[in-house]
Coordinates of C-alpha atoms in Angstrom, one line a residue:
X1 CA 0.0 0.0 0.0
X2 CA 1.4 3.7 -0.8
X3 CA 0.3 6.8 0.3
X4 CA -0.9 7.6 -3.3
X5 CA -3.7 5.1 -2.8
X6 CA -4.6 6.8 0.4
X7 CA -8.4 6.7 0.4
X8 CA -8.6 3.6 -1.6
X9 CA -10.1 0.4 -0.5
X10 CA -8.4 -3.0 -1.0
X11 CA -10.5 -6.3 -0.7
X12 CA -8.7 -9.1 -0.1
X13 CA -9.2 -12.4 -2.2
X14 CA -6.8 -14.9 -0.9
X15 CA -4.7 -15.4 2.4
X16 CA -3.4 -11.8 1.8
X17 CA -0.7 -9.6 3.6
X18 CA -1.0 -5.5 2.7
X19 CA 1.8 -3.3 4.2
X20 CA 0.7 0.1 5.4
X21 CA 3.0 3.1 4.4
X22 CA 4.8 4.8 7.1
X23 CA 2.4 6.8 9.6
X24 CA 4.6 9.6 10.3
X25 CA 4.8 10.3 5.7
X26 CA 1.2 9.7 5.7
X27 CA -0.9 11.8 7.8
X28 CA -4.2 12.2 7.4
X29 CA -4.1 9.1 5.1
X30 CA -7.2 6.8 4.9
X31 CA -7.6 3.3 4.2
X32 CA -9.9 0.5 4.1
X33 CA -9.5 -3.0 4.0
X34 CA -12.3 -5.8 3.1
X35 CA -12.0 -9.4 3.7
X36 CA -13.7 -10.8 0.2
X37 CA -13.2 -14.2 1.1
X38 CA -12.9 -16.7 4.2
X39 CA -9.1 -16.4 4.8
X40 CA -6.7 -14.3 6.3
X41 CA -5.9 -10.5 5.3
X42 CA -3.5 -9.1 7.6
X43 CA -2.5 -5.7 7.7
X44 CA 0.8 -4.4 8.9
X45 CA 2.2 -1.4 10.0
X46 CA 5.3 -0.2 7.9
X47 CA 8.1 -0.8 11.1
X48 CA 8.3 -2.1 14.4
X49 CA 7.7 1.5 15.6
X50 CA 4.7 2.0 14.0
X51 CA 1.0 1.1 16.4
X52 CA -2.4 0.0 15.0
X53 CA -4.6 1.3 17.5
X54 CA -6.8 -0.1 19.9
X55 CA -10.3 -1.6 18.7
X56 CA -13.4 -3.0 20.2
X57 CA -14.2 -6.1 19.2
X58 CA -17.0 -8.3 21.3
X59 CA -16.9 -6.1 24.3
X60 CA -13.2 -6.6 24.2
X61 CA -10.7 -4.2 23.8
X62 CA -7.7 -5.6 21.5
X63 CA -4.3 -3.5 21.6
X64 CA -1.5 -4.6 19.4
X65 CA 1.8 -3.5 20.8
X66 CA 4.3 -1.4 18.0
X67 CA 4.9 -3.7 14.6
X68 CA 1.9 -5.9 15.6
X69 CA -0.3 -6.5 12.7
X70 CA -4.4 -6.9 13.0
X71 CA -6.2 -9.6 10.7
X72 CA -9.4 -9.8 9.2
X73 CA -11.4 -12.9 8.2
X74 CA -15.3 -13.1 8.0
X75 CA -16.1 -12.5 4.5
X76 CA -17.6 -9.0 4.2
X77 CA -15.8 -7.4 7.5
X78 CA -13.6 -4.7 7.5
X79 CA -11.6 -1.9 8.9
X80 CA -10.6 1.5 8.3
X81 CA -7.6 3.1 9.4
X82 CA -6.0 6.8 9.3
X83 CA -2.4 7.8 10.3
X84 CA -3.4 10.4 12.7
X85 CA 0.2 10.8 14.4
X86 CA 3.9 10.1 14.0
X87 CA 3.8 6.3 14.9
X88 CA 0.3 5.8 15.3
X89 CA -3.1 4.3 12.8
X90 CA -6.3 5.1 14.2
X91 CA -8.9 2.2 13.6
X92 CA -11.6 4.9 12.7
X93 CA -14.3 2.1 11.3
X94 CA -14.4 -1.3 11.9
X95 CA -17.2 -4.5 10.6
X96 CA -16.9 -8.2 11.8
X97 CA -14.2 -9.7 14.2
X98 CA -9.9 -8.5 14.1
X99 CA -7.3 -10.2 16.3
X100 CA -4.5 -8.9 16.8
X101 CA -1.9 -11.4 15.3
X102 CA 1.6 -10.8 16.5

């Protein structure tokens, strides 16, 4: 992923793995991912520094700790993320169950 497809949506059609662009180059940067079929799409941050943030999933509160990636598999969920500081993605929208996977 690049920040030149920021505002794009990317469905996911296998056991995919999509890299987010560094947080701190991509400010304001929108993106949303859709699981289009039963298996894994993961989403990583670009670096170990960079933090997914928390979500609510279930009446659960996941965290993933810097580098950690989330994952999406129900067909039809998703999640929308924006860079909103240096080292930080803001989940900003979120459909169907995410783990955190690292």
């Amino acid at each position: 992923v690049t920040i030149a497809q920021c505002g794009s949506t990317f469905v996911g059609n296998s056991a995919d793995v999509m890299v987010l662009p560094e947080a701190s180059t991509a400010l304001g940067c929108r993106i949303t991912f859709v699981s289009g079929t039963a298996d894994d799409l993961d989403i990583n941050p670009a670096d170990g520094t960079d933090v997914i943030g928390p979500v609510s999933v279930d009446a659960a509160a996941i965290t993933p700790s810097a580098g950690d990636a989330i994952r999406i598999t129900d067909v039809g969920s998703s999640v929308t993320l924006e860079a909103v500081a240096a080292n930080l993605w803001a989940v900003v929208a979120h459909n169907g169950p995410i783990t955190d996977v690292n």
